[in-house]
PDB file of C-alpha atoms in Angstrom:
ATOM      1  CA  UNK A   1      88.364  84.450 130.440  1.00  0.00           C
ATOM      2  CA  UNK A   2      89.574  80.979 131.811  1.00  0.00           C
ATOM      3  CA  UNK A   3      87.311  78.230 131.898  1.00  0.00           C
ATOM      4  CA  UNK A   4      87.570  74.748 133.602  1.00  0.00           C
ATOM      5  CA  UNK A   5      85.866  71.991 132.217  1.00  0.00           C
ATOM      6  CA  UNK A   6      84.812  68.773 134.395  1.00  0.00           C
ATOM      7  CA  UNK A   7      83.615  65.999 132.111  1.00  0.00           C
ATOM      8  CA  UNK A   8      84.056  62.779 132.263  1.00  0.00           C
ATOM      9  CA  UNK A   9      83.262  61.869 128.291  1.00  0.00           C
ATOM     10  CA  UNK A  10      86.531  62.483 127.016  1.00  0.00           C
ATOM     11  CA  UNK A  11      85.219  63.055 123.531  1.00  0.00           C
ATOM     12  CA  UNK A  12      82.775  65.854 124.748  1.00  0.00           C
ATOM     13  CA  UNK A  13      84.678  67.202 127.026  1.00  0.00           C
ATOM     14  CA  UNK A  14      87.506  67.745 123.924  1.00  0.00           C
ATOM     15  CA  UNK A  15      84.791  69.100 121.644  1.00  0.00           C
ATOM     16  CA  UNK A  16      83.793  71.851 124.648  1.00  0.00           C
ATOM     17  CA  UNK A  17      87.216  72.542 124.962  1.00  0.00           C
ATOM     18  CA  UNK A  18      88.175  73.045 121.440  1.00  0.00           C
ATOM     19  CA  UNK A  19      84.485  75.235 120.607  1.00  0.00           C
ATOM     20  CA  UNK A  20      85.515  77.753 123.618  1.00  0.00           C
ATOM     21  CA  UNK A  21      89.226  77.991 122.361  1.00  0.00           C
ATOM     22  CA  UNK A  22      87.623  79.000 119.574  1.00  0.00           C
ATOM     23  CA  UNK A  23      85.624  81.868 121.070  1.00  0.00           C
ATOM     24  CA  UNK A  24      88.703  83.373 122.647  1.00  0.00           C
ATOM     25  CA  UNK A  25      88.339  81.485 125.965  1.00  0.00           C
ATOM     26  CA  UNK A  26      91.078  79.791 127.817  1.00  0.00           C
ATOM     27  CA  UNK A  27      90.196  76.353 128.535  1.00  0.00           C
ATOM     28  CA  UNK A  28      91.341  73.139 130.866  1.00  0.00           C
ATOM     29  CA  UNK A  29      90.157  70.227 131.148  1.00  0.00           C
ATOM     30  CA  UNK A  30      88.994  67.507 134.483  1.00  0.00           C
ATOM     31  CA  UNK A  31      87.641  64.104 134.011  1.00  0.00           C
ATOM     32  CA  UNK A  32      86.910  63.305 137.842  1.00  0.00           C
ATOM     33  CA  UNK A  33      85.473  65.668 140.388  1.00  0.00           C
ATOM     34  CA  UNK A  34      88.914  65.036 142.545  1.00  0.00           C
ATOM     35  CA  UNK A  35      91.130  66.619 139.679  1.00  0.00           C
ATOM     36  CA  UNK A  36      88.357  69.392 139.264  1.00  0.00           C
ATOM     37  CA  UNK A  37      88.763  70.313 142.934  1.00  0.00           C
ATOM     38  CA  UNK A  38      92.313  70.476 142.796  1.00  0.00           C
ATOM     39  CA  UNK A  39      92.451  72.281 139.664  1.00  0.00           C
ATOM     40  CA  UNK A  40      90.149  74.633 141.163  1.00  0.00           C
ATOM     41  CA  UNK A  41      92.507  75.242 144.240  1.00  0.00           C
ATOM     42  CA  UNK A  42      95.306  75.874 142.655  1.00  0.00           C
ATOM     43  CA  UNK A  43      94.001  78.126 138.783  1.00  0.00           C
ATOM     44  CA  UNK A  44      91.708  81.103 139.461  1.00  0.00           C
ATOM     45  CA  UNK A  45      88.605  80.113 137.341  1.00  0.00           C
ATOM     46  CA  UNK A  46      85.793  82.468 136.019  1.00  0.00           C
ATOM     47  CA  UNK A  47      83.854  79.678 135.263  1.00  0.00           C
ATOM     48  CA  UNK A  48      83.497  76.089 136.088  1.00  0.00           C
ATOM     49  CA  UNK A  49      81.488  74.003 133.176  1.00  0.00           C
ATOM     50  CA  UNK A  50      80.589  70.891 135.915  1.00  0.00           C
ATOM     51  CA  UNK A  51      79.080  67.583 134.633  1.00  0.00           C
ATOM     52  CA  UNK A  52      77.018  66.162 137.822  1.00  0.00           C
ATOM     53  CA  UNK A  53      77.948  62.450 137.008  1.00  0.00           C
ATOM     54  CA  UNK A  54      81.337  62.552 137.616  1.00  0.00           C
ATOM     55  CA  UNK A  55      83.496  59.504 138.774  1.00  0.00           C
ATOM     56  CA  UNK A  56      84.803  59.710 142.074  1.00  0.00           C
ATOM     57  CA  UNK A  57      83.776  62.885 143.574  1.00  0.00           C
ATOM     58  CA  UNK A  58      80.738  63.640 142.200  1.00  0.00           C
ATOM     59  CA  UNK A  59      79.796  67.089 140.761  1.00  0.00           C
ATOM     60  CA  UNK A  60      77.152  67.307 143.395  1.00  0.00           C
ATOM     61  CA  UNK A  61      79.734  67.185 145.649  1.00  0.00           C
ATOM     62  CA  UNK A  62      82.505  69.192 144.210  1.00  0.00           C
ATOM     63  CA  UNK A  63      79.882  72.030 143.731  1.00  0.00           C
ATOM     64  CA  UNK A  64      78.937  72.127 147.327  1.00  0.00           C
ATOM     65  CA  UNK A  65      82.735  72.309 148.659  1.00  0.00           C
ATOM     66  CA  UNK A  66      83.498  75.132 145.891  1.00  0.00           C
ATOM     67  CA  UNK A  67      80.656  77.121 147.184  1.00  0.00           C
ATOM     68  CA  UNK A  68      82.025  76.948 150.799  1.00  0.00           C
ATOM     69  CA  UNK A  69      85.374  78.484 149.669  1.00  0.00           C
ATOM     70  CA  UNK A  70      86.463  81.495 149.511  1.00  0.00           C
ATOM     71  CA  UNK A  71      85.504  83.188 146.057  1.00  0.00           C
ATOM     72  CA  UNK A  72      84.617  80.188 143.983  1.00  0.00           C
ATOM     73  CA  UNK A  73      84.216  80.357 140.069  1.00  0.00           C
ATOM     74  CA  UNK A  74      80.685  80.533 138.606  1.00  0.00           C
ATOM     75  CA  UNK A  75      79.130  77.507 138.018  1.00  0.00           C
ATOM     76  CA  UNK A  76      77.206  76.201 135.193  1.00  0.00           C
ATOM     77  CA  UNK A  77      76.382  72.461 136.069  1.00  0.00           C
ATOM     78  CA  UNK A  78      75.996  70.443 132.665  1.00  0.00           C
ATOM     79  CA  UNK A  79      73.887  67.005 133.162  1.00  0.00           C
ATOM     80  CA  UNK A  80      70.987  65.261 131.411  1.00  0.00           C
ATOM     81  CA  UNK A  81      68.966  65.629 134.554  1.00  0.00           C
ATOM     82  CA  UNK A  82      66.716  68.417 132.798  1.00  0.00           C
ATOM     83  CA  UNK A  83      63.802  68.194 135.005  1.00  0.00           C
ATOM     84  CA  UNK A  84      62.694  70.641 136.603  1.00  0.00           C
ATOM     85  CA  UNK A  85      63.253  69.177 139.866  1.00  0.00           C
ATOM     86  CA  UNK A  86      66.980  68.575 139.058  1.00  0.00           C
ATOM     87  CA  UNK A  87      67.715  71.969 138.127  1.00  0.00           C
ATOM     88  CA  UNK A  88      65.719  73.193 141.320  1.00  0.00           C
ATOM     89  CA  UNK A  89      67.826  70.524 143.617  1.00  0.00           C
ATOM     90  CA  UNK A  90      71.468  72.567 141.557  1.00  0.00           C
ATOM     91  CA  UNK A  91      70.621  75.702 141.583  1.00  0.00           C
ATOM     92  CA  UNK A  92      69.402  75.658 145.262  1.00  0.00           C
ATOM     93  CA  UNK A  93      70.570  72.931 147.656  1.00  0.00           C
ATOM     94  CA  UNK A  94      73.934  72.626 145.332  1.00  0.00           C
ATOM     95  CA  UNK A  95      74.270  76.591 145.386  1.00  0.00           C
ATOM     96  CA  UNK A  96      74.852  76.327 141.179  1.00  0.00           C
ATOM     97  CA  UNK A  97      74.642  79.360 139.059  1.00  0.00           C
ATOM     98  CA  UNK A  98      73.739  77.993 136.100  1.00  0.00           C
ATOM     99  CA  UNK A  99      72.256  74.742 135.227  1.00  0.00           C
ATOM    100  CA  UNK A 100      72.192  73.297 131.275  1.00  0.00           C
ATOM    101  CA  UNK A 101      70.363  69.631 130.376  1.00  0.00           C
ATOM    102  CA  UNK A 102      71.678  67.862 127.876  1.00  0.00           C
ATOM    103  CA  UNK A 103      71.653  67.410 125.015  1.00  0.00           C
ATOM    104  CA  UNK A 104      72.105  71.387 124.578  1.00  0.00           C
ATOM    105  CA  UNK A 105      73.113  74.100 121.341  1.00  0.00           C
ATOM    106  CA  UNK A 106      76.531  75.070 121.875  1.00  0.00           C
ATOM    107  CA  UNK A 107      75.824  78.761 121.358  1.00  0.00           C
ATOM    108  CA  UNK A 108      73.540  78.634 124.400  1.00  0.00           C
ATOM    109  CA  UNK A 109      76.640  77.414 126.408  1.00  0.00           C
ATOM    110  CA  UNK A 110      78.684  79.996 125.223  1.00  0.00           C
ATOM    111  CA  UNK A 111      76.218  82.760 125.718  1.00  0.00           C
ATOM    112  CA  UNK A 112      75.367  81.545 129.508  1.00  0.00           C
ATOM    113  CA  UNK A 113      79.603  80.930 130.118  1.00  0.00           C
ATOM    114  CA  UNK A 114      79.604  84.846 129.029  1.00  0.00           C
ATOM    115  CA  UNK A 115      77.243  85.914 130.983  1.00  0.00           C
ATOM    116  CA  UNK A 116      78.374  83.805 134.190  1.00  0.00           C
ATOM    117  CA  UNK A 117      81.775  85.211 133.920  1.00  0.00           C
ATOM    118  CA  UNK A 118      80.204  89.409 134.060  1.00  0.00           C
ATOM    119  CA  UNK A 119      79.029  88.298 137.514  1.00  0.00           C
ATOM    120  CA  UNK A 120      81.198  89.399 140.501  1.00  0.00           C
ATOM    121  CA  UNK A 121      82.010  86.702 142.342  1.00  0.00           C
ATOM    122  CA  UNK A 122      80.410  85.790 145.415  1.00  0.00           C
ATOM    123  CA  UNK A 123      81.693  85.518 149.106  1.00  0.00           C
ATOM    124  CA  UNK A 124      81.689  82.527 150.438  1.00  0.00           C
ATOM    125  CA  UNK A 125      78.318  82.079 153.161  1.00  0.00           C
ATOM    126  CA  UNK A 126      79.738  82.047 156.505  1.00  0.00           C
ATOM    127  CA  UNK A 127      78.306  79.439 158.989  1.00  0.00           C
ATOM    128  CA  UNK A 128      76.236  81.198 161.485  1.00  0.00           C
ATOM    129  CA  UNK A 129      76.161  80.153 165.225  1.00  0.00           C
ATOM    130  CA  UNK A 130      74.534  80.614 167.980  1.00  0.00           C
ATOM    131  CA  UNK A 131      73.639  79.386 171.378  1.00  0.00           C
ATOM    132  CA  UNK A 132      74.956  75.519 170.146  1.00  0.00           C
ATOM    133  CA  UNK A 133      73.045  76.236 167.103  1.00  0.00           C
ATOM    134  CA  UNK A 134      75.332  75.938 163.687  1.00  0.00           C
ATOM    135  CA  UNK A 135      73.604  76.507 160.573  1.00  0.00           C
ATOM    136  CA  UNK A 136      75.583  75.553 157.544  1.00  0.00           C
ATOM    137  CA  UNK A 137      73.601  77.556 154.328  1.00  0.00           C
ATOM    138  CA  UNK A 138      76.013  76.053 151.676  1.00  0.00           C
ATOM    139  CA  UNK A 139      75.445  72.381 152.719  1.00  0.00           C
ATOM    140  CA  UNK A 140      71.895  73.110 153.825  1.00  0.00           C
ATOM    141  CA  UNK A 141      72.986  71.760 157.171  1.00  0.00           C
ATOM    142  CA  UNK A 142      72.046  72.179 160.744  1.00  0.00           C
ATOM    143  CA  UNK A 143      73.173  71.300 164.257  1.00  0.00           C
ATOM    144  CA  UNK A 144      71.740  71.736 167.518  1.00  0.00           C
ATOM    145  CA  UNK A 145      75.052  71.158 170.198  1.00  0.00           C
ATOM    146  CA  UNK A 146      76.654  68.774 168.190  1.00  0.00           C
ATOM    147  CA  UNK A 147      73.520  66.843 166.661  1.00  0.00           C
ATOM    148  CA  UNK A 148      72.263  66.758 163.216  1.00  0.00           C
ATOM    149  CA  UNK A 149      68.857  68.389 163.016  1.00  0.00           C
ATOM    150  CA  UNK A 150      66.205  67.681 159.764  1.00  0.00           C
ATOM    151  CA  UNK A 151      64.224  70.578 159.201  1.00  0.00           C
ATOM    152  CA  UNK A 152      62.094  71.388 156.520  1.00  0.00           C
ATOM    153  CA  UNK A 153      62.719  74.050 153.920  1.00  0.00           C
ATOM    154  CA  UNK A 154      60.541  76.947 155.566  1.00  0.00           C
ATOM    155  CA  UNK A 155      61.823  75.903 158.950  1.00  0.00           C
ATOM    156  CA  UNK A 156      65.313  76.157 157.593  1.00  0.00           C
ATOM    157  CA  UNK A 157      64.612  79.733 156.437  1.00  0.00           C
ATOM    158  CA  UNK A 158      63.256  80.984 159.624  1.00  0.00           C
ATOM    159  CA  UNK A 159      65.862  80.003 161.617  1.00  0.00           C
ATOM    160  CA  UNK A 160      68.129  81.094 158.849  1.00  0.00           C
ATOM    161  CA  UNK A 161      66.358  84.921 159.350  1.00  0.00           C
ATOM    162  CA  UNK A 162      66.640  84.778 163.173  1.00  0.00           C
ATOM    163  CA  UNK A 163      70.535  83.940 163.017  1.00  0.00           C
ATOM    164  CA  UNK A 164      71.525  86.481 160.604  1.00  0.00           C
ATOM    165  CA  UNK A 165      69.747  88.664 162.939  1.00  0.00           C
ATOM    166  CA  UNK A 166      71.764  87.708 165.757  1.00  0.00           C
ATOM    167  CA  UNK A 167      69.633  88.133 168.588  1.00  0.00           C
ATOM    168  CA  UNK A 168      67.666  91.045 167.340  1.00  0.00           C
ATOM    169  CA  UNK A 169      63.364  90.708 166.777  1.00  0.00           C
ATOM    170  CA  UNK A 170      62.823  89.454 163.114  1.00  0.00           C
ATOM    171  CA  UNK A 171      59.036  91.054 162.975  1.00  0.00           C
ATOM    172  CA  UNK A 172      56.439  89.138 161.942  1.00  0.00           C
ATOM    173  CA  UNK A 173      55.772  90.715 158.472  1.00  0.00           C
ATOM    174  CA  UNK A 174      59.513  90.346 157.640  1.00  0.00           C
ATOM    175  CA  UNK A 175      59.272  86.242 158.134  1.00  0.00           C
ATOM    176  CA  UNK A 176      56.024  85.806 156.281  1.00  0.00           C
ATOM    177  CA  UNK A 177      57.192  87.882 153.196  1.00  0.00           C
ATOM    178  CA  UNK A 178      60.694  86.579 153.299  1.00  0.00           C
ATOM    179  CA  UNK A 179      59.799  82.790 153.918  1.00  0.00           C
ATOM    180  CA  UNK A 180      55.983  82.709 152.617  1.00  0.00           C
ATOM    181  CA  UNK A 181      54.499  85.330 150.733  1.00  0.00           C
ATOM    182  CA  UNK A 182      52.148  88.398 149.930  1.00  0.00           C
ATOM    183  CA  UNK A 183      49.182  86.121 149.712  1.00  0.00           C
ATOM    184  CA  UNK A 184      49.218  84.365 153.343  1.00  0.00           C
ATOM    185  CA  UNK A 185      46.875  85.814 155.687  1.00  0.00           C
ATOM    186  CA  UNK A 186      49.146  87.701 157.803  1.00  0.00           C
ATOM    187  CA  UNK A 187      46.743  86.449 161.146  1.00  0.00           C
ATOM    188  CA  UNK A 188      47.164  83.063 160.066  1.00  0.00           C
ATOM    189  CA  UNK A 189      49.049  80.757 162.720  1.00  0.00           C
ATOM    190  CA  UNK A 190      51.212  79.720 160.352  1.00  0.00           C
ATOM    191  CA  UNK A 191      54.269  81.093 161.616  1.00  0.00           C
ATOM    192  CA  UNK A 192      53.488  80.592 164.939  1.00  0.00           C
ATOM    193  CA  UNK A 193      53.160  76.796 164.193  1.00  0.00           C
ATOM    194  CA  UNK A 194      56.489  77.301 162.478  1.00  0.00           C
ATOM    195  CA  UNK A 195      58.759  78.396 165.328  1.00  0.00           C
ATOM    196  CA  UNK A 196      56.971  75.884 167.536  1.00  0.00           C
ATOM    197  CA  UNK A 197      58.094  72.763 165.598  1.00  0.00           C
ATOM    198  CA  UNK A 198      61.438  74.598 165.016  1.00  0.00           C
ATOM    199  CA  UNK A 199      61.618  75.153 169.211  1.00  0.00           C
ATOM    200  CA  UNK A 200      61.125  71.416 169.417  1.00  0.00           C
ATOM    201  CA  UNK A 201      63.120  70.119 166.739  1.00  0.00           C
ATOM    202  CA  UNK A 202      66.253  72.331 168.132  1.00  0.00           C
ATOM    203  CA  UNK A 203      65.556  70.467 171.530  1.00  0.00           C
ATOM    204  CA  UNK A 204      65.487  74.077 173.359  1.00  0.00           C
ATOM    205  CA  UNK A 205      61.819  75.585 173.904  1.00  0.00           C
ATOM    206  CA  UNK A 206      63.247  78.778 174.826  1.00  0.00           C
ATOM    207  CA  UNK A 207      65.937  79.610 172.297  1.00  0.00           C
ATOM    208  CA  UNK A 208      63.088  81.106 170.582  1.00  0.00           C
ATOM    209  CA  UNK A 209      61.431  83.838 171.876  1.00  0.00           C
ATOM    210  CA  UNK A 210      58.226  85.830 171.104  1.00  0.00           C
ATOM    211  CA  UNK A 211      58.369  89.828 171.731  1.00  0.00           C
ATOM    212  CA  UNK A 212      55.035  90.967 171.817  1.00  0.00           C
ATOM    213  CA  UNK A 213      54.440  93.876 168.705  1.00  0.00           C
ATOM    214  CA  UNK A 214      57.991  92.878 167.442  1.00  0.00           C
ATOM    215  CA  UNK A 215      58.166  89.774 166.143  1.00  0.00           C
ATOM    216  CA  UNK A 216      60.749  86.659 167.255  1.00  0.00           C
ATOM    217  CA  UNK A 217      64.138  86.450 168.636  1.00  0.00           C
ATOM    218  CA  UNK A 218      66.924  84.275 170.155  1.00  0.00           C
ATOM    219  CA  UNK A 219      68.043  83.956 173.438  1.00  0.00           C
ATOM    220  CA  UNK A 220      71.113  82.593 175.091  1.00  0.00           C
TER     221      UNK A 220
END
């Protein structure tokens, strides 16, 4: 198993290094997010060990560009952000597949590196188009003919459902118990009030359509 890891406390980052030589791992070393990139490019990792707080490019950062490449390592960020919040914010909006707070028990690292590197590795997310509409899901990013778009987390998912579906009706059930869940009231115009500030954010009413009995679609 090879292991990168980004840290920018030298003496840490030594003592990680040395404790997973130890368990039969092969180990390198980055002290700034630009070296961990480039290191990344260029060594096939199984496993990235990726402080947050890095100098330069930040391990935010670095963590989002990995994900949009092609076959990425798995990543375990390591930070003393340990709310929950934080490790919500890395293991969703960063696209992390492991987050560990510091201060942490060294045989819990090694156990979750294991386990990280049994994972296959996972594709890259393509950006999805369509009709001037780019969705980005690795950078959580949206644009409606070349202008950035804010949307909220649930509107982000539906519009996320109706591009993978590429044209065809996402029915109603499938959007409330993919981006709600089994205890909204299925006649509830929740939804509906949904894809109506989602029309107008996107700046094209009817790029959104509603099939009666099937659910909603896009157009153009």
């Amino acid at each position: 198993m090879r292991v990168l890891v980004a840290e920018d406390h030298r003496i840490l980052a030594r003592t990680l290094a040395t404790g997973l030589r130890h368990q039969a791992m092969a180990v390198d070393v980055a002290h700034t997010g630009t070296e961990a990139e480039r290191m990344c490019a260029v060594t096939d990792y199984d496993v990235l060990i990726l402080d947050r707080d890095l100098p330069g490019l930040s391990g935010d950062e670095v963590c989002r560009r990995l994900r949009a490449t092609e076959g990425p390592p798995q990543i375990l960020l390591l930070t003393a952000a340990g709310e929950v919040s934080d490790k919500v914010y890395g293991l969703t909006a960063l696209g992390a597949d492991d987050y560990l707070a510091k201060p942490f028990d060294f045989t819990e690292l090694v156990a979750r590196v294991r386990t990280l590197s049994r994972r296959p590795r996972r594709p890259a997310p393509g950006v999805l188009e369509h009709a001037g509409i780019v969705l980005d899901p690795v950078r959580h990013r949206v644009h409606a003919h070349g202008r950035p778009v804010a949307l909220t987390p649930r509107e982000f998912a539906v519009l996320h459902l109706l591009l993978r579906a590429g044209g065809a009706p996402v029915p109603h059930d499938t959007l409330v118990r993919t981006v709600w869940d089994e205890h909204l009231d299925p006649r509830t115009s929740a939804v509906r009030a949904t894809v109506s500030r989602l029309r107008g954010k996107l700046g094209a009413p009817g790029v959104i359509a509603a099939d009666t009995g099937e659910g909603y679609r896009l157009c153009g």
